N, CA and C of each residue as an Amber inpcrd file, in Angstrom:
protein
   636
 -27.0260000 -16.7210000  -2.0140000 -27.1980000 -18.1090000  -1.5990000
 -28.2840000 -18.2340000  -0.5360000 -28.2700000 -17.3430000   0.4360000
 -29.2700000 -17.3960000   1.4980000 -30.6650000 -17.1730000   0.9420000
 -30.8040000 -16.1930000   0.0700000 -32.1150000 -15.9060000  -0.5240000
 -32.5820000 -17.0710000  -1.3890000 -31.6830000 -17.6270000  -2.1850000
 -32.0820000 -18.7480000  -3.0510000 -32.5070000 -19.9500000  -2.2240000
 -31.8290000 -20.1830000  -1.0830000 -32.2100000 -21.2920000  -0.2120000
 -33.6000000 -21.0740000   0.3720000 -33.8960000 -19.8490000   0.7780000
 -35.2070000 -19.5490000   1.3390000 -36.3030000 -19.6750000   0.2800000
 -35.9820000 -19.2500000  -0.9200000 -36.9620000 -19.3750000  -1.9990000
 -37.2820000 -20.8410000  -2.2770000 -36.2660000 -21.6870000  -2.1500000
 -36.4670000 -23.1090000  -2.4130000 -37.1860000 -23.7950000  -1.2630000
 -36.8320000 -23.4120000  -0.0470000 -37.4150000 -24.0610000   1.1250000
 -38.8250000 -23.5980000   1.4190000 -38.9870000 -22.2490000   1.4140000
 -40.2670000 -21.6510000   1.7780000 -40.7390000 -22.1430000   3.1520000
 -39.7900000 -22.3390000   4.0850000 -40.1660000 -22.7580000   5.4340000
 -39.8360000 -21.6800000   6.4490000 -39.3930000 -20.5100000   5.9520000
 -39.0310000 -19.4160000   6.8310000 -40.2830000 -18.6810000   7.3100000
 -40.1030000 -17.8390000   8.3080000 -41.1820000 -16.9910000   8.7970000
 -41.0490000 -15.6270000   8.1600000 -42.0830000 -15.1690000   7.4940000
 -42.0200000 -13.8770000   6.8260000 -43.0620000 -12.9420000   7.4080000
 -42.7810000 -11.6610000   7.3170000 -43.7100000 -10.6440000   7.7740000
 -44.8960000 -10.5920000   6.8150000 -46.0930000 -10.5230000   7.3600000
 -47.2980000 -10.5930000   6.5260000 -47.3470000  -9.4740000   5.4950000
 -46.7710000  -8.3070000   5.8260000 -46.8410000  -7.1590000   4.9150000
 -46.1130000  -7.4310000   3.6100000 -45.0400000  -8.1880000   3.6720000
 -44.2260000  -8.3780000   2.4740000 -43.9960000  -9.8490000   2.1770000
 -44.9690000 -10.6790000   2.5120000 -44.7840000 -12.1190000   2.3800000
 -44.6340000 -12.5560000   0.9310000 -45.0270000 -11.6880000  -0.0270000
 -44.9440000 -12.0830000  -1.4170000 -43.6160000 -11.6890000  -2.0540000
 -42.7480000 -11.0330000  -1.3240000 -41.5230000 -10.5230000  -1.9350000
 -40.4940000 -11.6020000  -2.2170000 -40.6630000 -12.7730000  -1.6570000
 -39.7570000 -13.8650000  -1.9740000 -40.3310000 -14.8080000  -3.0150000
 -41.5530000 -14.5650000  -3.4560000 -42.1780000 -15.4300000  -4.4460000
 -41.7620000 -14.9880000  -5.8460000 -40.4800000 -15.0830000  -6.1040000
 -39.9210000 -14.7010000  -7.3960000 -39.4830000 -15.9530000  -8.1410000
 -39.4540000 -15.8660000  -9.4530000 -39.0090000 -17.0010000 -10.2450000
 -37.4870000 -17.0460000 -10.3270000 -36.8350000 -15.9130000 -10.1330000
 -35.3920000 -15.8510000 -10.2890000 -34.7690000 -15.2130000  -9.0530000
 -33.5870000 -15.6910000  -8.7000000 -32.8460000 -15.1090000  -7.5970000
 -32.3760000 -13.7130000  -8.0210000 -32.5980000 -12.6830000  -7.1870000
 -32.1920000 -11.3300000  -7.5700000 -30.6900000 -11.2090000  -7.7470000
 -30.2870000 -10.4460000  -8.7540000 -28.8720000 -10.2000000  -9.0070000
 -28.3530000  -9.0450000  -8.1750000 -27.1150000  -8.6480000  -8.4440000
 -26.4690000  -7.5920000  -7.6570000 -27.2450000  -6.2860000  -7.7490000
 -27.6490000  -5.9080000  -8.9610000 -28.3820000  -4.6430000  -9.1280000
 -29.6800000  -4.6440000  -8.3220000 -30.3990000  -5.7610000  -8.3750000
 -31.6670000  -5.8560000  -7.6330000 -31.4230000  -5.8090000  -6.1320000
 -30.3670000  -6.4630000  -5.6670000 -30.0560000  -6.4390000  -4.2340000
 -29.6850000  -5.0350000  -3.7780000 -28.9530000  -4.3130000  -4.6040000
 -28.6130000  -2.9290000  -4.2710000 -29.8700000  -2.0680000  -4.1820000
 -30.7980000  -2.2760000  -5.0930000 -32.0520000  -1.5310000  -5.0490000
 -32.8590000  -1.8730000  -3.8020000 -32.8700000  -3.1610000  -3.4250000
 -33.5690000  -3.5680000  -2.2140000 -32.9730000  -2.9140000  -0.9820000
 -31.6490000  -2.8050000  -0.9430000 -30.9960000  -2.1780000   0.2030000
 -31.3950000  -0.7160000   0.3220000 -31.4050000   0.0000000  -0.7720000
 -31.8070000   1.4000000  -0.7250000 -33.2780000   1.5360000  -0.3300000
 -34.1210000   0.6300000  -0.8040000 -35.5350000   0.6530000  -0.4020000
 -35.6760000   0.3850000   1.0910000 -34.8710000  -0.5450000   1.6020000
 -34.9160000  -0.8430000   3.0390000 -34.5090000   0.3810000   3.8550000
 -33.5110000   1.1070000   3.4000000 -33.1100000   2.3390000   4.0960000
 -34.2480000   3.3460000   4.1000000 -34.9330000   3.4700000   2.9670000
 -36.0590000   4.4020000   2.8960000 -37.1910000   3.9770000   3.8260000
 -37.2920000   2.6880000   4.0650000 -38.3090000   2.1800000   4.9970000
 -37.8900000   2.3700000   6.4510000 -36.6750000   2.8450000   6.6710000
 -36.2340000   3.1650000   8.0280000 -35.2960000   2.1690000   8.6690000
 -34.8540000   1.1460000   7.9300000 -33.9440000   0.1690000   8.5080000
 -32.5140000   0.7140000   8.5550000 -31.8710000   0.5200000   9.6990000
 -30.4630000   0.8610000   9.9280000 -30.1000000   2.2630000   9.4170000
 -30.6740000   3.3050000  10.0100000 -30.3710000   4.6710000   9.5460000
 -28.8900000   5.0290000   9.6770000 -28.2100000   4.5070000  10.6930000
 -26.7860000   4.8060000  10.8380000 -25.9770000   4.2040000   9.6890000
 -26.3100000   2.9960000   9.3300000 -25.6190000   2.3710000   8.2050000
 -25.8840000   3.0930000   6.8990000 -27.1160000   3.5830000   6.7350000
 -27.4480000   4.3300000   5.5200000 -26.6060000   5.5920000   5.4150000
 -26.4100000   6.2570000   6.5370000 -25.5860000   7.4720000   6.5450000
 -24.1430000   7.1330000   6.1810000 -23.6210000   6.0490000   6.7350000
 -22.2350000   5.6570000   6.4690000 -21.9970000   5.3930000   4.9890000
 -23.0010000   4.8460000   4.3160000 -22.8670000   4.5650000   2.8850000
 -23.5290000   5.6430000   2.0310000 -23.8320000   6.7750000   2.6710000
 -24.3780000   7.9540000   1.9820000 -25.6910000   7.6570000   1.2600000
 -26.4650000   6.7100000   1.8100000 -27.8000000   6.3750000   1.3010000
 -27.7850000   5.8940000  -0.1500000 -26.6520000   5.4600000  -0.6380000
 -26.5930000   5.0820000  -2.0520000 -25.6170000   3.9270000  -2.2680000
 -26.1080000   2.8710000  -2.9120000 -25.2400000   1.7730000  -3.3250000
 -25.5090000   1.3440000  -4.7720000 -26.6570000   1.6990000  -5.3180000
 -27.0090000   1.2860000  -6.6760000 -25.9860000   1.8440000  -7.6650000
 -25.4650000   0.9550000  -8.4820000 -24.5060000   1.3620000  -9.4950000
 -23.1020000   1.6010000  -8.9760000 -22.8400000   1.2400000  -7.7130000
 -21.5100000   1.4350000  -7.1380000 -20.8750000   0.0700000  -6.8520000
 -19.6220000   0.1100000  -6.3990000 -18.9050000  -1.1010000  -6.0050000
 -18.6470000  -1.0910000  -4.4960000 -19.5280000  -0.4470000  -3.7510000
 -19.3660000  -0.3780000  -2.3040000 -19.5490000  -1.7600000  -1.6870000
 -18.7020000  -2.0470000  -0.6690000 -18.8080000  -3.3010000   0.0520000
 -20.0110000  -3.2650000   0.9860000 -20.6960000  -4.3800000   1.0830000
 -21.7710000  -4.4920000   2.0660000 -21.4560000  -5.6680000   2.9910000
 -22.0420000  -5.6370000   4.1820000 -21.7670000  -6.6770000   5.1620000
 -23.0410000  -7.2050000   5.7910000 -22.8930000  -7.7430000   6.9980000
 -24.0150000  -8.4030000   7.6650000 -25.1690000  -7.4470000   7.9360000
 -24.8650000  -6.1990000   8.3120000 -25.9520000  -5.2640000   8.6210000
 -26.7470000  -4.9060000   7.3690000 -26.0720000  -4.7940000   6.2460000
 -26.7790000  -4.5050000   5.0000000 -27.6270000  -5.7080000   4.5690000
 -27.1000000  -6.9110000   4.7740000 -27.8890000  -8.1120000   4.4610000
 -29.1240000  -8.1740000   5.3660000 -28.9590000  -7.7910000   6.6320000
 -30.1040000  -7.7120000   7.5510000 -31.1920000  -6.8310000   6.9390000
 -30.8080000  -5.6650000   6.4140000 -31.7770000  -4.7240000   5.8430000
 -32.4670000  -5.3150000   4.6170000 -31.6860000  -5.9460000   3.7570000
 -32.2630000  -6.5540000   2.5530000 -33.2720000  -7.6270000   2.9330000
 -32.8870000  -8.4680000   3.8830000 -33.7960000  -9.5330000   4.2990000
 -35.0460000  -8.9660000   4.9650000 -34.8820000  -7.8990000   5.7500000
 -36.0410000  -7.2640000   6.3800000 -36.9810000  -6.7030000   5.3240000
 -36.4180000  -6.0950000   4.2900000 -37.2320000  -5.5750000   3.1950000
 -38.0300000  -6.7060000   2.5370000 -37.4320000  -7.8940000   2.4840000
 -38.1120000  -9.0550000   1.9090000 -39.0920000  -9.7000000   2.8790000
 -39.1010000  -9.2050000   4.1240000 -40.0120000  -9.7480000   5.1140000
 -39.4430000 -10.8840000   5.9270000 -38.1300000 -11.0800000   5.8830000
 -37.4820000 -12.1790000   6.5960000 -36.7060000 -11.6120000   7.7780000
 -37.0300000 -12.0650000   8.9780000 -36.3370000 -11.6020000  10.1810000
 -35.0250000 -12.3630000  10.3500000 -33.9580000 -11.6430000  10.6000000
 -32.6560000 -12.2670000  10.8190000 -32.0330000 -11.6920000  12.0840000
 -31.0000000 -12.3550000  12.5480000 -30.2420000 -11.8940000  13.7120000
 -28.7560000 -12.0000000  13.4080000 -27.9820000 -11.1790000  14.1180000
 -26.5370000 -11.1480000  13.9210000 -25.8340000 -11.5650000  15.2040000
 -24.8340000 -12.4210000  15.0470000 -24.0030000 -12.8570000  16.1640000
 -22.5830000 -12.3710000  15.9020000 -22.0020000 -11.6830000  16.8750000
 -20.6420000 -11.1460000  16.7550000 -19.6510000 -12.0450000  17.4690000
 -18.5340000 -12.2860000  16.8170000 -17.3850000 -12.9430000  17.4320000
 -16.2360000 -11.9380000  17.3340000 -16.1200000 -11.0400000  18.3210000
 -15.2710000  -9.8570000  18.1870000 -13.7800000 -10.1020000  18.3240000
 -13.4100000 -11.2680000  18.8250000 -11.9880000 -11.5420000  19.0320000
 -11.7600000 -13.0530000  19.0060000 -10.5320000 -13.4870000  18.7450000
 -10.2420000 -14.9300000  18.8000000 -10.5560000 -15.4970000  20.1780000
 -10.9510000 -16.7540000  20.2070000 -11.2940000 -17.4020000  21.4800000
 -10.3130000 -18.5130000  21.8290000  -9.1700000 -18.5170000  21.1820000
  -8.1060000 -19.4800000  21.4880000  -6.7630000 -18.7650000  21.4300000
  -5.7780000 -19.2440000  22.1690000  -4.4600000 -18.5890000  22.1960000
  -3.7740000 -18.4960000  20.8250000  -4.0900000 -19.4250000  19.9240000
  -3.4360000 -19.3960000  18.6120000  -4.1070000 -18.4280000  17.6440000
  -5.1300000 -17.6880000  18.1160000  -5.7960000 -16.7070000  17.2680000
  -6.9700000 -17.2480000  16.4810000  -7.3620000 -18.4800000  16.7270000
  -8.4950000 -19.0710000  16.0230000  -9.7960000 -18.8180000  16.7770000
 -10.8980000 -19.3110000  16.2200000 -12.2280000 -19.0150000  16.7580000
 -13.0230000 -20.2940000  17.0460000 -12.6030000 -21.0810000  18.0500000
 -13.3750000 -22.2920000  18.3740000 -14.7950000 -22.0100000  18.8370000
 -15.0480000 -20.8520000  19.4480000 -16.4140000 -20.5360000  19.8710000
 -17.3290000 -20.3570000  18.6650000 -16.7960000 -19.8350000  17.5800000
 -17.5760000 -19.7090000  16.3500000 -17.9380000 -21.0940000  15.8280000
 -16.9660000 -22.0040000  15.8130000 -17.2250000 -23.3690000  15.3510000
 -18.2680000 -24.0440000  16.2360000 -18.1530000 -23.8550000  17.5360000
 -19.1060000 -24.4670000  18.4610000 -20.5110000 -23.9280000  18.2330000
 -20.6210000 -22.6300000  17.9670000 -21.9320000 -22.0150000  17.7330000
 -22.5640000 -22.5900000  16.4700000 -21.7820000 -22.7070000  15.4120000
 -22.3050000 -23.2380000  14.1490000 -22.7180000 -24.7000000  14.3090000
 -21.9040000 -25.4770000  14.9990000 -22.2430000 -26.8850000  15.2080000
 -23.5490000 -27.0180000  15.9750000 -23.7250000 -26.2090000  17.0020000
 -24.9610000 -26.2470000  17.7770000 -26.1560000 -25.8130000  16.9290000
 -25.9520000 -24.8140000  16.0760000 -27.0280000 -24.3180000  15.2070000
 -27.5750000 -25.4440000  14.3370000 -26.6830000 -26.2250000  13.7510000
 -27.1280000 -27.2690000  12.8340000 -27.5990000 -28.5330000  13.5470000
 -26.9270000 -28.9300000  14.6030000 -27.2750000 -30.2020000  15.2410000
 -28.4740000 -30.0930000  16.1610000 -28.7420000 -28.9000000  16.7140000
 -29.8640000 -28.7500000  17.6480000 -31.1960000 -29.0270000  16.9800000
 -31.3070000 -28.7520000  15.6940000 -32.5890000 -28.9420000  14.9860000
 -32.5140000 -30.0780000  13.9770000 -31.5290000 -30.9410000  14.1220000
 -31.3540000 -32.0060000  13.1370000 -32.4940000 -33.0110000  13.2110000
 -32.9860000 -33.4010000  12.0460000 -34.0420000 -34.4190000  12.0080000
 -33.4650000 -35.8110000  12.2530000 -32.1730000 -35.9810000  11.9710000
 -31.4920000 -37.2340000  12.2400000 -30.2690000 -36.9460000  13.0840000
 -30.3120000 -37.2000000  14.3850000 -29.1530000 -36.9170000  15.2360000
 -27.9250000 -37.6630000  14.7580000 -26.7260000 -37.0630000  14.8860000
 -25.5010000 -37.7110000  14.3980000 -25.3000000 -39.1160000  14.9450000
 -25.5760000 -39.3410000  16.2250000 -25.3420000 -40.6430000  16.8320000
 -26.2820000 -41.7090000  16.2870000 -27.4360000 -41.2800000  15.7620000
 -28.4360000 -42.2430000  15.2910000 -28.3560000 -42.4850000  13.7900000
 -27.4510000 -41.8060000  13.1320000 -27.3750000 -41.9000000  11.6800000
 -26.3950000 -42.9970000  11.2640000 -26.8480000 -43.9600000  10.4700000
 -25.9710000 -45.0180000   9.9840000 -24.9620000 -44.4930000   8.9700000
 -25.3320000 -43.4500000   8.2550000 -24.4580000 -42.9140000   7.2120000
 -23.5050000 -41.8580000   7.7340000 -23.7490000 -41.3730000   8.9430000
 -22.9270000 -40.2980000   9.4630000 -23.3910000 -38.9390000   8.9970000
 -24.4890000 -38.8980000   8.2470000 -25.0230000 -37.6410000   7.7330000
 -26.1550000 -37.1700000   8.6360000 -26.0870000 -35.9320000   9.0450000
 -27.0930000 -35.3360000   9.9250000 -27.9090000 -34.3360000   9.1100000
 -29.1990000 -34.5910000   8.9570000 -30.0450000 -33.7460000   8.1220000
 -30.7490000 -32.6850000   8.9460000 -30.8890000 -31.4990000   8.3690000
 -31.5890000 -30.4140000   9.0310000 -32.2350000 -29.5170000   7.9840000
 -33.3020000 -28.8500000   8.3700000 -33.9600000 -27.8990000   7.4660000
 -33.5140000 -26.4680000   7.7430000 -32.4950000 -26.3130000   8.5990000
 -32.0140000 -24.9720000   8.9270000 -31.4760000 -24.2700000   7.6780000
 -31.8100000 -22.9770000   7.5070000 -31.2660000 -22.2320000   6.3730000
 -29.7530000 -22.0500000   6.5150000 -29.0690000 -21.7370000   5.4190000
 -27.6350000 -21.4640000   5.4820000 -27.3340000 -20.2530000   6.3680000
 -26.0720000 -20.1060000   6.7170000 -25.6050000 -18.9840000   7.5260000
 -24.7480000 -18.0550000   6.6740000 -24.8980000 -16.7690000   6.9100000
 -24.0700000 -15.7690000   6.2360000 -22.8860000 -15.4560000   7.1460000
 -21.6770000 -15.7300000   6.6750000 -20.4530000 -15.5190000   7.4600000
 -19.6880000 -14.3280000   6.8910000 -19.3950000 -13.3640000   7.7510000
 -18.7390000 -12.1300000   7.3180000 -17.4700000 -11.8820000   8.1310000
 -16.4090000 -11.5050000   7.4440000 -15.2480000 -10.9130000   8.1040000
 -14.7310000  -9.8020000   7.2160000 -13.7220000  -9.1080000   7.6470000
 -13.2690000  -7.9080000   6.9450000 -12.9970000  -8.1940000   5.4680000
 -13.8000000  -7.5590000   4.6080000 -13.5490000  -7.6260000   3.1780000
 -14.0650000  -8.8580000   2.4530000 -14.7350000  -9.7720000   3.1480000
 -15.1630000 -10.9870000   2.4650000 -16.3510000 -11.6190000   3.1900000
 -17.1740000 -12.3110000   2.4390000 -18.3120000 -13.0450000   3.0250000
 -18.4260000 -14.3990000   2.3530000 -18.9300000 -15.3620000   3.0980000
 -19.1450000 -16.7150000   2.6050000 -20.4640000 -17.2350000   3.1570000
 -20.9240000 -18.3500000   2.6170000 -22.1570000 -18.9670000   3.0790000
 -21.8430000 -20.3180000   3.6910000 -22.2190000 -20.5050000   4.9560000
 -22.0280000 -21.7840000   5.6210000 -23.2580000 -22.6470000   5.3730000
 -23.0360000 -23.8390000   4.8300000 -24.1610000 -24.7190000   4.5020000
 -24.1690000 -25.9990000   5.3330000 -23.1570000 -26.1980000   6.1790000
 -23.1360000 -27.4000000   6.9990000 -21.8290000 -27.5350000   7.7530000
 -21.6960000 -28.6550000   8.4340000 -20.5070000 -28.9600000   9.2290000
 -20.0780000 -30.3840000   8.9210000 -18.7880000 -30.5750000   8.7530000
 -18.2250000 -31.9170000   8.5770000 -17.4010000 -32.2610000   9.8170000
 -17.7740000 -33.3440000  10.4720000 -17.0630000 -33.7750000  11.6710000
 -16.2380000 -35.0090000  11.3330000 -14.9510000 -34.7900000  11.0810000
 -14.0480000 -35.8990000  10.7910000 -13.4920000 -36.4550000  12.0940000
 -12.7100000 -37.5250000  11.9990000 -12.1640000 -38.1480000  13.1980000
 -11.1760000 -37.2310000  13.9090000 -10.4310000 -36.4670000  13.1360000
  -9.3690000 -35.6540000  13.7230000  -9.6490000 -34.1620000  13.7090000
 -10.6990000 -33.7360000  13.0290000 -10.9640000 -32.2950000  12.9260000
 -12.4110000 -32.0540000  12.5330000 -12.8420000 -30.8340000  12.7490000
 -14.1650000 -30.3890000  12.3320000 -14.0050000 -29.2790000  11.3010000
 -14.7990000 -29.3290000  10.2500000 -14.7370000 -28.3330000   9.1970000
 -16.1200000 -27.7080000   8.9930000 -16.1330000 -26.4110000   8.7270000
 -17.3600000 -25.7780000   8.2540000 -17.4160000 -25.9610000   6.7460000
 -18.5780000 -26.3240000   6.2320000 -18.7600000 -26.4590000   4.7950000
 -19.2950000 -25.1450000   4.2580000 -18.5230000 -24.5010000   3.4070000
 -18.8460000 -23.1490000   2.9750000 -18.8740000 -23.0550000   1.4560000
 -19.6920000 -22.1440000   0.9770000 -19.6610000 -21.7400000  -0.4270000
 -18.9710000 -20.3940000  -0.4770000 -17.8380000 -20.3680000  -1.1580000
 -16.9890000 -19.1820000  -1.2020000 -16.9300000 -18.6820000  -2.6380000
 -17.3790000 -17.4440000  -2.8960000 -17.3630000 -16.9450000  -4.2800000
 -15.9620000 -16.8440000  -4.8600000 -14.9370000 -16.8220000  -4.0050000
 -13.5600000 -16.7350000  -4.4860000 -12.9010000 -18.0930000  -4.6770000
 -13.5530000 -19.1610000  -4.2090000 -12.9430000 -20.4890000  -4.2640000
 -13.1750000 -21.1320000  -5.6320000 -12.1640000 -21.8250000  -6.1000000
 -12.2600000 -22.5610000  -7.3540000 -11.9400000 -24.0270000  -7.0680000
 -12.9520000 -24.8840000  -7.0050000 -12.7130000 -26.2810000  -6.6520000
 -11.8200000 -26.9970000  -7.6560000 -10.9230000 -27.8160000  -7.1500000
 -10.0400000 -28.6110000  -7.9920000 -10.6480000 -29.9890000  -8.2200000
 -10.1250000 -30.6920000  -9.2120000 -10.5560000 -32.0610000  -9.4770000
  -9.5290000 -33.0400000  -8.9240000 -10.0100000 -34.1630000  -8.4080000
  -9.0970000 -35.1530000  -7.8700000  -8.5970000 -36.0690000  -8.9850000
  -7.8840000 -37.1150000  -8.6040000  -7.2780000 -38.0050000  -9.5950000
  -8.3220000 -38.7590000 -10.4190000  -9.5330000 -38.8530000  -9.9110000
 -10.6190000 -39.5100000 -10.6510000 -11.4870000 -38.5160000 -11.4080000
 -10.9780000 -37.2870000 -11.5410000 -11.6640000 -36.2200000 -12.2670000
 -12.9800000 -35.8290000 -11.6090000 -13.0250000 -35.9890000 -10.2860000
 -14.1830000 -35.5380000  -9.5240000 -13.8110000 -34.2760000  -8.7660000
 -14.7980000 -33.4100000  -8.5500000 -14.5310000 -32.1890000  -7.8070000
 -14.1510000 -32.5300000  -6.3720000 -13.0800000 -31.9160000  -5.9070000
 -12.6280000 -32.1410000  -4.5390000 -13.4130000 -31.2590000  -3.5830000
 -13.7470000 -31.8200000  -2.4130000 -14.5160000 -31.0700000  -1.4300000
 -13.6270000 -30.1070000  -0.6510000 -12.3260000 -30.2050000  -0.8170000
 -11.4030000 -29.3990000  -0.0160000 -11.6490000 -27.9090000  -0.1670000
 -12.0920000 -27.4770000  -1.3450000 -12.3410000 -26.0520000  -1.5670000
 -13.5360000 -25.5460000  -0.7780000 -14.3670000 -26.4650000  -0.2870000
 -15.5610000 -26.0900000   0.4580000 -15.3960000 -26.2790000   1.9690000
 -14.2050000 -26.6610000   2.3920000 -13.9360000 -26.8650000   3.8100000
 -13.2510000 -25.6400000   4.4050000 -13.7570000 -25.2040000   5.5650000
 -13.1230000 -24.1380000   6.3240000 -12.6450000 -24.7310000   7.6410000
 -11.3440000 -24.7670000   7.8370000 -10.7810000 -25.3540000   9.0420000
 -10.7050000 -24.3260000  10.1580000 -10.5690000 -24.8240000  11.3720000
 -10.4500000 -23.9250000  12.5140000  -9.2070000 -23.0610000  12.3930000
  -8.1130000 -23.6240000  11.9600000  -6.8710000 -22.8570000  11.8580000
  -6.9730000 -21.7220000  10.8470000  -7.8120000 -21.9060000   9.8250000
  -7.9460000 -20.8500000   8.8130000  -8.6790000 -19.6220000   9.3320000
  -9.3760000 -19.7570000  10.4730000 -10.0530000 -18.5860000  11.0350000
  -9.0710000 -17.6140000  11.6690000  -7.7980000 -18.0100000  11.7640000
  -6.7770000 -17.1040000  12.3060000  -6.5310000 -15.9140000  11.3790000
  -6.9840000 -16.0160000  10.1380000  -6.7220000 -14.9520000   9.1750000
  -7.5130000 -13.6830000   9.4600000  -8.5310000 -13.7510000  10.3080000
  -9.3280000 -12.5690000  10.6490000  -9.5270000 -12.5180000  12.1560000
  -9.5520000 -11.3010000  12.6920000  -9.7360000 -11.1310000  14.1380000
 -11.2040000 -11.2060000  14.5160000 -12.0560000 -10.6300000  13.6840000
 -13.4750000 -10.5320000  13.9940000 -14.3040000 -11.2410000  12.9260000
 -15.3910000 -11.8640000  13.3740000 -16.3410000 -12.5030000  12.4590000
 -17.7590000 -12.1300000  12.8790000 -18.6520000 -12.1590000  11.9110000
 -20.0830000 -12.0120000  12.1740000 -20.8360000 -13.1160000  11.4530000
 -21.8800000 -13.6070000  12.0940000 -22.7810000 -14.5710000  11.4650000
 -24.1880000 -13.9810000  11.4700000 -24.8440000 -14.0570000  10.3420000
 -26.2510000 -13.6580000  10.2390000 -27.0630000 -14.9190000   9.9760000
 -28.1360000 -15.0870000  10.7610000 -28.9780000 -16.2620000  10.5780000
 -30.4490000 -15.8610000  10.5460000 -31.2570000 -16.6930000   9.9100000
 -32.6990000 -16.4510000   9.8170000 -33.3420000 -16.7930000  11.1520000
 -34.1040000 -15.8570000  11.6870000 -34.8030000 -16.0620000  12.9580000
 -36.1360000 -16.7430000  12.6700000 -36.1300000 -18.0660000  12.6660000
 -37.3380000 -18.8070000  12.3280000 -38.3960000 -18.7380000  13.4240000
 -38.0030000 -18.2740000  14.6130000 -38.9640000 -18.1560000  15.7160000
 -39.6650000 -16.8060000  15.7250000 -39.2920000 -15.9100000  14.8220000
 -39.8890000 -14.5750000  14.8150000 -41.3500000 -14.6500000  14.3700000
 -42.2910000 -14.1390000  15.1760000 -43.7120000 -14.2020000  14.7930000
 -43.9820000 -13.4260000  13.5130000 -44.7510000 -14.0110000  12.6220000
 -45.0240000 -13.3820000  11.3240000 -45.7540000 -12.0550000  11.4630000
 -46.5190000 -11.8770000  12.5330000 -47.2970000 -10.6520000  12.7070000
 -46.5270000  -9.5630000  13.4540000 -45.3180000  -9.8770000  13.9040000
 -44.5130000  -8.9010000  14.6360000 -43.5870000  -8.1640000  13.6790000
 -43.6160000  -6.8360000  13.6760000 -42.7320000  -6.0880000  12.7790000
 -41.2570000  -6.3960000  13.0500000 -40.4760000  -6.3850000  12.0100000
 -39.0350000  -6.6010000  12.1400000 -38.3900000  -5.3080000  12.6130000
 -37.5230000  -5.4150000  13.5830000 -36.8980000  -4.2300000  14.1690000
 -36.0910000  -3.4690000  13.1270000 -36.2660000  -2.1500000  13.1200000
 -35.4860000  -1.3180000  12.2170000 -34.1060000  -0.9770000  12.8030000
 -33.9650000  -1.2040000  14.0960000 -32.6740000  -0.9930000  14.7570000
 -31.9500000  -2.3340000  14.8420000 -30.7370000  -2.3710000  14.3600000
 -29.9880000  -3.6150000  14.3260000 -29.1870000  -3.7840000  15.6070000
 -29.3890000  -4.8940000  16.2720000 -28.6130000  -5.2560000  17.4410000
 -27.9530000  -6.6110000  17.1760000 -27.0130000  -6.9610000  18.0150000
 -26.3370000  -8.2520000  17.8250000 -26.0490000  -8.8850000  19.1810000
 -25.8220000 -10.1720000  19.1430000 -25.3960000 -10.9310000  20.3160000
 -23.8960000 -11.1590000  20.2140000 -23.1640000 -10.8510000  21.2790000
 -21.7080000 -10.9910000  21.2530000 -21.3110000 -12.2770000  21.9430000
 -20.4740000 -13.0540000  21.2780000 -19.9410000 -14.2950000  21.8310000
 -18.4270000 -14.1640000  21.9230000 -17.8970000 -14.2360000  23.1300000
 -16.4530000 -14.0900000  23.2830000 -15.9980000 -14.7690000  24.5710000
């Protein structure tokens, strides 16, 4: 999802050496992504992670996470950063700091501020976010601010949207509530670093910012 969004937008900052690697007609499939990850390891990205996965993922069912996505994106010439949410930030085990970070990410660069929008829709050109927790990943594409709650709008490969009484797809399958974050202790978000200079090499050592 993140790669397809970047291919459609073409507003990201890419490294000059590999600026043509996103100019594809088709979004790469699982096999191609696995090959890209191994190529990124050979280029020197995340040597510790490569060792942990024995330098091989092609043709396997090994799980990959935010650090592996970082490597794939670096191979494509796209600089990304990782934000760690290592523990719940509320007594009930939920992650309000994660919600606050995502809301700030989208609203800080909005072309139409929420207060100025007649429709209540806030537009932004920010790329989607990659959300990772133990054993699963999703793509955050926006935030819904209702009167009584805030929801992250996510694309979940495991979700199957239901139809409402008017035979329309219900948005409920795409909503992630704050209370649902209690299901995992730790979360990671990977985002595209649009401020990264195109002429500056992407770091081969992966670091993260911790929010807790």
